[in-house]
Amino acid sequence: MQTSLQAIAIKAGERPTHRFQNLYKELNMGLLWESYERLNRKAASGVDGQTWMEYQEELLPRLDNLDSSLKEGRYKTQLIKRVYIPKGNGKERPLGIPALEDKIVQQSAATLLQSIYESDFLDCSYGYRPKRSAHEAIHSLNVNLQYGKYGYVVEADIKGFFDHVDHDWMLRMLMQRVDDKAFLRLISKWLKAGIMQPDGKIDRPEEGTPQGGRVITESGV
């Protein structure tokens, strides 16, 4: 972890109500490079058609240009590619695949948000958190049900959660810990990015966040 990220994590743990400024400037070359390396190398490409391996062919100049575009305010989000994945019940799950450079910047933003929010989560929380898995959650349930004071499990799910996330409320929640207009504008752009359907039609979402984007899911927010 970069020294700056460690400092953010420490402050977040020591000061639960602190609102972080200057997060946008942390989207630097070092973090972008690290974020690129963390991406799934075999993931499907977005509307740009760019794969992880193809991007690597000119990695340094491309990351340098991406870094400059962020610093100079030239960075623009690309359309999100919509794909539908079959579910076991015969229905389909809509996924959104961002362009590769959007994935890189989103992963960087998610890393920053993880540094802040990890200290806020309870130890019993496992969803979308780094170094935690569903298998660990199952193990915890088994131990508590066998040896703890619990005798039953309640399962609940929010129907269509990702499809109906309120953009304004999401940003208001982030503002409880983030006091950086440039960083919040960046997230707002991703939330409102156009979605290209398989037939070429472009939707402009007023709510929801595409499953497949990295900021909301990767950060656990």
PDB file of C-alpha atoms in Angstrom:
ATOM      1  CA  MET A   1       0.000   0.000   0.000  1.00  0.00           C
ATOM      2  CA  GLN A   2       1.280   3.457  -0.881  1.00  0.00           C
ATOM      3  CA  THR A   3       2.306   5.652   2.040  1.00  0.00           C
ATOM      4  CA  SER A   4      -0.483   8.128   1.266  1.00  0.00           C
ATOM      5  CA  LEU A   5      -3.076   5.343   1.335  1.00  0.00           C
ATOM      6  CA  GLN A   6      -1.741   4.128   4.660  1.00  0.00           C
ATOM      7  CA  ALA A   7      -2.057   7.670   6.041  1.00  0.00           C
ATOM      8  CA  ILE A   8      -5.659   7.868   4.813  1.00  0.00           C
ATOM      9  CA  ALA A   9      -6.501   4.500   6.399  1.00  0.00           C
ATOM     10  CA  ILE A  10      -4.940   5.470   9.727  1.00  0.00           C
ATOM     11  CA  LYS A  11      -6.749   8.817   9.851  1.00  0.00           C
ATOM     12  CA  ALA A  12     -10.044   7.151   8.878  1.00  0.00           C
ATOM     13  CA  GLY A  13      -9.693   4.740  11.794  1.00  0.00           C
ATOM     14  CA  GLU A  14      -8.695   7.404  14.308  1.00  0.00           C
ATOM     15  CA  ARG A  15     -11.261   9.995  13.213  1.00  0.00           C
ATOM     16  CA  PRO A  16     -14.592   8.345  12.258  1.00  0.00           C
ATOM     17  CA  THR A  17     -16.248  11.656  11.320  1.00  0.00           C
ATOM     18  CA  HIS A  18     -13.356  13.148   9.342  1.00  0.00           C
ATOM     19  CA  ARG A  19     -14.171  14.271   5.783  1.00  0.00           C
ATOM     20  CA  PHE A  20     -11.262  13.724   3.415  1.00  0.00           C
ATOM     21  CA  GLN A  21     -10.094  16.413   1.029  1.00  0.00           C
ATOM     22  CA  ASN A  22      -7.685  16.254  -1.921  1.00  0.00           C
ATOM     23  CA  LEU A  23      -8.505  12.656  -2.823  1.00  0.00           C
ATOM     24  CA  TYR A  24      -8.569  13.498  -6.529  1.00  0.00           C
ATOM     25  CA  LYS A  25      -4.860  14.334  -6.524  1.00  0.00           C
ATOM     26  CA  GLU A  26      -4.148  10.794  -5.273  1.00  0.00           C
ATOM     27  CA  LEU A  27      -5.260   9.485  -8.678  1.00  0.00           C
ATOM     28  CA  ASN A  28      -1.638   9.560  -9.799  1.00  0.00           C
ATOM     29  CA  MET A  29       0.609   7.494 -12.038  1.00  0.00           C
ATOM     30  CA  GLY A  30       1.608   5.100  -9.263  1.00  0.00           C
ATOM     31  CA  LEU A  31      -1.962   4.288  -8.274  1.00  0.00           C
ATOM     32  CA  LEU A  32      -3.088   3.997 -11.904  1.00  0.00           C
ATOM     33  CA  TRP A  33      -0.300   1.507 -12.604  1.00  0.00           C
ATOM     34  CA  GLU A  34      -1.171  -0.520  -9.509  1.00  0.00           C
ATOM     35  CA  SER A  35      -4.857  -0.473 -10.483  1.00  0.00           C
ATOM     36  CA  TYR A  36      -4.087  -1.714 -13.995  1.00  0.00           C
ATOM     37  CA  GLU A  37      -2.152  -4.653 -12.534  1.00  0.00           C
ATOM     38  CA  ARG A  38      -5.119  -5.531 -10.288  1.00  0.00           C
ATOM     39  CA  LEU A  39      -7.592  -5.816 -13.159  1.00  0.00           C
ATOM     40  CA  ASN A  40      -8.763  -9.187 -14.423  1.00  0.00           C
ATOM     41  CA  ARG A  41      -6.480  -9.937 -17.373  1.00  0.00           C
ATOM     42  CA  LYS A  42      -9.076 -12.142 -19.046  1.00  0.00           C
ATOM     43  CA  ALA A  43     -12.084  -9.839 -18.584  1.00  0.00           C
ATOM     44  CA  ALA A  44     -14.269  -8.972 -21.557  1.00  0.00           C
ATOM     45  CA  SER A  45     -13.593  -5.668 -23.290  1.00  0.00           C
ATOM     46  CA  GLY A  46     -15.929  -2.677 -23.182  1.00  0.00           C
ATOM     47  CA  VAL A  47     -17.055  -0.419 -26.034  1.00  0.00           C
ATOM     48  CA  ASP A  48     -13.415   0.481 -26.720  1.00  0.00           C
ATOM     49  CA  GLY A  49     -12.619  -3.146 -27.603  1.00  0.00           C
ATOM     50  CA  GLN A  50      -9.402  -2.839 -25.576  1.00  0.00           C
ATOM     51  CA  THR A  51      -8.160  -5.904 -23.712  1.00  0.00           C
ATOM     52  CA  TRP A  52      -5.724  -5.962 -20.797  1.00  0.00           C
ATOM     53  CA  MET A  53      -2.988  -7.542 -22.951  1.00  0.00           C
ATOM     54  CA  GLU A  54      -3.439  -5.082 -25.842  1.00  0.00           C
ATOM     55  CA  TYR A  55      -3.244  -2.113 -23.479  1.00  0.00           C
ATOM     56  CA  GLN A  56       0.031  -3.459 -22.081  1.00  0.00           C
ATOM     57  CA  GLU A  57       1.740  -3.112 -25.472  1.00  0.00           C
ATOM     58  CA  GLU A  58       2.111   0.643 -24.903  1.00  0.00           C
ATOM     59  CA  LEU A  59       1.451   0.677 -21.184  1.00  0.00           C
ATOM     60  CA  LEU A  60       3.720   3.499 -20.036  1.00  0.00           C
ATOM     61  CA  PRO A  61       2.675   6.153 -22.599  1.00  0.00           C
ATOM     62  CA  ARG A  62      -0.986   5.195 -22.223  1.00  0.00           C
ATOM     63  CA  LEU A  63      -0.915   5.462 -18.429  1.00  0.00           C
ATOM     64  CA  ASP A  64       1.047   8.693 -18.701  1.00  0.00           C
ATOM     65  CA  ASN A  65      -1.593  10.146 -21.011  1.00  0.00           C
ATOM     66  CA  LEU A  66      -4.366   8.927 -18.674  1.00  0.00           C
ATOM     67  CA  ASP A  67      -2.602  10.529 -15.723  1.00  0.00           C
ATOM     68  CA  SER A  68      -2.263  13.818 -17.627  1.00  0.00           C
ATOM     69  CA  SER A  69      -5.919  13.759 -18.702  1.00  0.00           C
ATOM     70  CA  LEU A  70      -6.981  13.478 -15.058  1.00  0.00           C
ATOM     71  CA  LYS A  71      -4.680  16.272 -13.928  1.00  0.00           C
ATOM     72  CA  GLU A  72      -5.713  18.590 -16.783  1.00  0.00           C
ATOM     73  CA  GLY A  73      -9.437  17.840 -16.558  1.00  0.00           C
ATOM     74  CA  ARG A  74      -9.522  16.162 -20.005  1.00  0.00           C
ATOM     75  CA  TYR A  75     -10.619  12.754 -18.758  1.00  0.00           C
ATOM     76  CA  LYS A  76     -14.028  11.723 -20.086  1.00  0.00           C
ATOM     77  CA  THR A  77     -15.976   8.588 -19.263  1.00  0.00           C
ATOM     78  CA  GLN A  78     -16.849   6.279 -22.144  1.00  0.00           C
ATOM     79  CA  LEU A  79     -20.086   4.405 -22.734  1.00  0.00           C
ATOM     80  CA  ILE A  80     -20.733   1.251 -20.729  1.00  0.00           C
ATOM     81  CA  LYS A  81     -21.262  -1.955 -22.685  1.00  0.00           C
ATOM     82  CA  ARG A  82     -24.396  -3.825 -21.572  1.00  0.00           C
ATOM     83  CA  VAL A  83     -24.374  -7.614 -21.646  1.00  0.00           C
ATOM     84  CA  TYR A  84     -26.925 -10.073 -20.259  1.00  0.00           C
ATOM     85  CA  ILE A  85     -25.863 -13.177 -18.336  1.00  0.00           C
ATOM     86  CA  PRO A  86     -28.319 -16.104 -17.960  1.00  0.00           C
ATOM     87  CA  LYS A  87     -29.445 -16.878 -14.389  1.00  0.00           C
ATOM     88  CA  GLY A  88     -30.462 -20.256 -12.990  1.00  0.00           C
ATOM     89  CA  ASN A  89     -34.130 -19.276 -12.816  1.00  0.00           C
ATOM     90  CA  GLY A  90     -34.342 -18.637 -16.550  1.00  0.00           C
ATOM     91  CA  LYS A  91     -34.003 -14.881 -16.211  1.00  0.00           C
ATOM     92  CA  GLU A  92     -31.017 -12.756 -17.208  1.00  0.00           C
ATOM     93  CA  ARG A  93     -28.704 -10.597 -15.099  1.00  0.00           C
ATOM     94  CA  PRO A  94     -27.677  -7.299 -16.728  1.00  0.00           C
ATOM     95  CA  LEU A  95     -23.975  -6.489 -16.420  1.00  0.00           C
ATOM     96  CA  GLY A  96     -22.177  -3.311 -17.414  1.00  0.00           C
ATOM     97  CA  ILE A  97     -18.638  -3.507 -18.799  1.00  0.00           C
ATOM     98  CA  PRO A  98     -16.699  -0.217 -18.666  1.00  0.00           C
ATOM     99  CA  ALA A  99     -13.946   0.649 -21.125  1.00  0.00           C
ATOM    100  CA  LEU A 100     -10.479  -0.395 -19.942  1.00  0.00           C
ATOM    101  CA  GLU A 101      -9.225   3.065 -18.979  1.00  0.00           C
ATOM    102  CA  ASP A 102     -12.458   3.689 -17.082  1.00  0.00           C
ATOM    103  CA  LYS A 103     -11.809   0.418 -15.231  1.00  0.00           C
ATOM    104  CA  ILE A 104      -8.332   1.620 -14.310  1.00  0.00           C
ATOM    105  CA  VAL A 105      -9.523   4.949 -12.912  1.00  0.00           C
ATOM    106  CA  GLN A 106     -12.512   3.319 -11.192  1.00  0.00           C
ATOM    107  CA  GLN A 107     -10.232   0.780  -9.534  1.00  0.00           C
ATOM    108  CA  SER A 108      -8.021   3.638  -8.333  1.00  0.00           C
ATOM    109  CA  ALA A 109     -11.006   5.482  -6.869  1.00  0.00           C
ATOM    110  CA  ALA A 110     -12.241   2.255  -5.251  1.00  0.00           C
ATOM    111  CA  THR A 111      -8.838   1.742  -3.631  1.00  0.00           C
ATOM    112  CA  LEU A 112      -9.004   5.228  -2.117  1.00  0.00           C
ATOM    113  CA  LEU A 113     -12.534   4.639  -0.824  1.00  0.00           C
ATOM    114  CA  GLN A 114     -11.514   1.277   0.637  1.00  0.00           C
ATOM    115  CA  SER A 115      -8.777   3.035   2.592  1.00  0.00           C
ATOM    116  CA  ILE A 116     -11.445   5.249   4.158  1.00  0.00           C
ATOM    117  CA  TYR A 117     -14.349   2.860   4.669  1.00  0.00           C
ATOM    118  CA  GLU A 118     -12.594  -0.320   5.807  1.00  0.00           C
ATOM    119  CA  SER A 119     -12.357   1.054   9.340  1.00  0.00           C
ATOM    120  CA  ASP A 120     -16.093   1.852   9.336  1.00  0.00           C
ATOM    121  CA  PHE A 121     -17.308  -1.669   8.579  1.00  0.00           C
ATOM    122  CA  LEU A 122     -18.164  -4.195  11.263  1.00  0.00           C
ATOM    123  CA  ASP A 123     -16.031  -7.321  11.533  1.00  0.00           C
ATOM    124  CA  CYS A 124     -19.071  -9.441  10.609  1.00  0.00           C
ATOM    125  CA  SER A 125     -19.327  -7.725   7.203  1.00  0.00           C
ATOM    126  CA  TYR A 126     -17.915  -9.721   4.287  1.00  0.00           C
ATOM    127  CA  GLY A 127     -19.520  -8.387   1.107  1.00  0.00           C
ATOM    128  CA  TYR A 128     -17.199  -6.851  -1.516  1.00  0.00           C
ATOM    129  CA  ARG A 129     -14.403  -6.311   1.002  1.00  0.00           C
ATOM    130  CA  PRO A 130     -10.710  -6.957   0.268  1.00  0.00           C
ATOM    131  CA  LYS A 131      -9.226 -10.233   1.498  1.00  0.00           C
ATOM    132  CA  ARG A 132     -12.679 -11.501   2.495  1.00  0.00           C
ATOM    133  CA  SER A 133     -14.825 -14.081   0.774  1.00  0.00           C
ATOM    134  CA  ALA A 134     -18.178 -15.838   0.848  1.00  0.00           C
ATOM    135  CA  HIS A 135     -16.404 -18.940   2.157  1.00  0.00           C
ATOM    136  CA  GLU A 136     -15.275 -17.012   5.234  1.00  0.00           C
ATOM    137  CA  ALA A 137     -18.832 -15.786   5.802  1.00  0.00           C
ATOM    138  CA  ILE A 138     -20.126 -19.373   5.590  1.00  0.00           C
ATOM    139  CA  HIS A 139     -17.461 -20.551   8.028  1.00  0.00           C
ATOM    140  CA  SER A 140     -18.418 -17.802  10.478  1.00  0.00           C
ATOM    141  CA  LEU A 141     -22.087 -18.825  10.215  1.00  0.00           C
ATOM    142  CA  ASN A 142     -21.244 -22.475  10.849  1.00  0.00           C
ATOM    143  CA  VAL A 143     -19.189 -21.653  13.926  1.00  0.00           C
ATOM    144  CA  ASN A 144     -21.804 -19.303  15.381  1.00  0.00           C
ATOM    145  CA  LEU A 145     -24.679 -21.686  14.725  1.00  0.00           C
ATOM    146  CA  GLN A 146     -22.873 -24.658  16.238  1.00  0.00           C
ATOM    147  CA  TYR A 147     -21.142 -23.040  19.191  1.00  0.00           C
ATOM    148  CA  GLY A 148     -22.711 -19.602  19.590  1.00  0.00           C
ATOM    149  CA  LYS A 149     -25.999 -18.483  21.076  1.00  0.00           C
ATOM    150  CA  TYR A 150     -27.761 -18.277  17.715  1.00  0.00           C
ATOM    151  CA  GLY A 151     -30.279 -20.849  16.550  1.00  0.00           C
ATOM    152  CA  TYR A 152     -31.567 -19.580  13.223  1.00  0.00           C
ATOM    153  CA  VAL A 153     -30.578 -17.683  10.077  1.00  0.00           C
ATOM    154  CA  VAL A 154     -32.555 -14.882   8.429  1.00  0.00           C
ATOM    155  CA  GLU A 155     -31.884 -14.373   4.728  1.00  0.00           C
ATOM    156  CA  ALA A 156     -32.880 -11.081   3.101  1.00  0.00           C
ATOM    157  CA  ASP A 157     -32.170  -9.531  -0.262  1.00  0.00           C
ATOM    158  CA  ILE A 158     -32.897  -6.125  -1.755  1.00  0.00           C
ATOM    159  CA  LYS A 159     -34.597  -6.786  -5.071  1.00  0.00           C
ATOM    160  CA  GLY A 160     -32.890  -5.008  -7.958  1.00  0.00           C
ATOM    161  CA  PHE A 161     -30.628  -3.020  -5.629  1.00  0.00           C
ATOM    162  CA  PHE A 162     -28.008  -2.078  -8.219  1.00  0.00           C
ATOM    163  CA  ASP A 163     -30.716  -1.157 -10.731  1.00  0.00           C
ATOM    164  CA  HIS A 164     -32.343   1.347  -8.390  1.00  0.00           C
ATOM    165  CA  VAL A 165     -29.507   3.061  -6.525  1.00  0.00           C
ATOM    166  CA  ASP A 166     -30.481   6.711  -6.077  1.00  0.00           C
ATOM    167  CA  HIS A 167     -27.588   8.785  -7.465  1.00  0.00           C
ATOM    168  CA  ASP A 168     -28.231  11.790  -5.239  1.00  0.00           C
ATOM    169  CA  TRP A 169     -28.438   9.693  -2.091  1.00  0.00           C
ATOM    170  CA  MET A 170     -25.300   7.791  -3.027  1.00  0.00           C
ATOM    171  CA  LEU A 171     -23.365  11.044  -3.397  1.00  0.00           C
ATOM    172  CA  ARG A 172     -24.843  12.398  -0.161  1.00  0.00           C
ATOM    173  CA  MET A 173     -23.666   9.276   1.651  1.00  0.00           C
ATOM    174  CA  LEU A 174     -20.177   9.661   0.187  1.00  0.00           C
ATOM    175  CA  MET A 175     -20.085  13.296   1.273  1.00  0.00           C
ATOM    176  CA  GLN A 176     -20.225  12.172   4.891  1.00  0.00           C
ATOM    177  CA  ARG A 177     -16.605  11.065   4.474  1.00  0.00           C
ATOM    178  CA  VAL A 178     -15.475  12.823   1.282  1.00  0.00           C
ATOM    179  CA  ASP A 179     -15.036  16.584   0.967  1.00  0.00           C
ATOM    180  CA  ASP A 180     -13.566  16.771  -2.519  1.00  0.00           C
ATOM    181  CA  LYS A 181     -15.763  18.167  -5.301  1.00  0.00           C
ATOM    182  CA  ALA A 182     -13.527  16.932  -8.131  1.00  0.00           C
ATOM    183  CA  PHE A 183     -13.550  13.380  -6.769  1.00  0.00           C
ATOM    184  CA  LEU A 184     -17.325  13.405  -6.265  1.00  0.00           C
ATOM    185  CA  ARG A 185     -17.866  14.791  -9.788  1.00  0.00           C
ATOM    186  CA  LEU A 186     -15.846  11.877 -11.124  1.00  0.00           C
ATOM    187  CA  ILE A 187     -18.096   9.359  -9.397  1.00  0.00           C
ATOM    188  CA  SER A 188     -21.175  11.250 -10.577  1.00  0.00           C
ATOM    189  CA  LYS A 189     -19.929  10.943 -14.177  1.00  0.00           C
ATOM    190  CA  TRP A 190     -19.630   7.171 -13.815  1.00  0.00           C
ATOM    191  CA  LEU A 191     -23.100   6.903 -12.313  1.00  0.00           C
ATOM    192  CA  LYS A 192     -24.603   8.858 -15.213  1.00  0.00           C
ATOM    193  CA  ALA A 193     -22.507   7.303 -17.993  1.00  0.00           C
ATOM    194  CA  GLY A 194     -24.489   6.185 -21.035  1.00  0.00           C
ATOM    195  CA  ILE A 195     -25.168   2.461 -21.428  1.00  0.00           C
ATOM    196  CA  MET A 196     -24.923   0.859 -24.863  1.00  0.00           C
ATOM    197  CA  GLN A 197     -27.386  -1.994 -25.277  1.00  0.00           C
ATOM    198  CA  PRO A 198     -26.589  -5.044 -27.468  1.00  0.00           C
ATOM    199  CA  ASP A 199     -28.746  -3.558 -30.260  1.00  0.00           C
ATOM    200  CA  GLY A 200     -26.707  -0.325 -30.220  1.00  0.00           C
ATOM    201  CA  LYS A 201     -29.311   1.742 -28.391  1.00  0.00           C
ATOM    202  CA  ILE A 202     -27.873   4.100 -25.787  1.00  0.00           C
ATOM    203  CA  ASP A 203     -29.670   4.554 -22.465  1.00  0.00           C
ATOM    204  CA  ARG A 204     -29.057   7.485 -20.147  1.00  0.00           C
ATOM    205  CA  PRO A 205     -29.683   6.195 -16.611  1.00  0.00           C
ATOM    206  CA  GLU A 206     -31.349   8.393 -14.008  1.00  0.00           C
ATOM    207  CA  GLU A 207     -30.873   5.797 -11.280  1.00  0.00           C
ATOM    208  CA  GLY A 208     -28.904   2.633 -10.627  1.00  0.00           C
ATOM    209  CA  THR A 209     -25.287   1.652 -11.100  1.00  0.00           C
ATOM    210  CA  PRO A 210     -24.201  -1.029 -13.596  1.00  0.00           C
ATOM    211  CA  GLN A 211     -23.165  -4.329 -12.054  1.00  0.00           C
ATOM    212  CA  GLY A 212     -19.628  -4.700 -13.336  1.00  0.00           C
ATOM    213  CA  GLY A 213     -18.479  -1.171 -12.492  1.00  0.00           C
ATOM    214  CA  ARG A 214     -15.741  -1.109  -9.880  1.00  0.00           C
ATOM    215  CA  VAL A 215     -16.302   1.880  -7.571  1.00  0.00           C
ATOM    216  CA  ILE A 216     -19.441   0.875  -5.696  1.00  0.00           C
ATOM    217  CA  THR A 217     -18.744  -2.850  -5.539  1.00  0.00           C
ATOM    218  CA  GLU A 218     -14.986  -2.875  -5.068  1.00  0.00           C
ATOM    219  CA  SER A 219     -15.043  -0.300  -2.281  1.00  0.00           C
ATOM    220  CA  GLY A 220     -17.855  -1.991  -0.419  1.00  0.00           C
ATOM    221  CA  VAL A 221     -19.741   1.304  -0.229  1.00  0.00           C
TER     222      VAL A 221
END
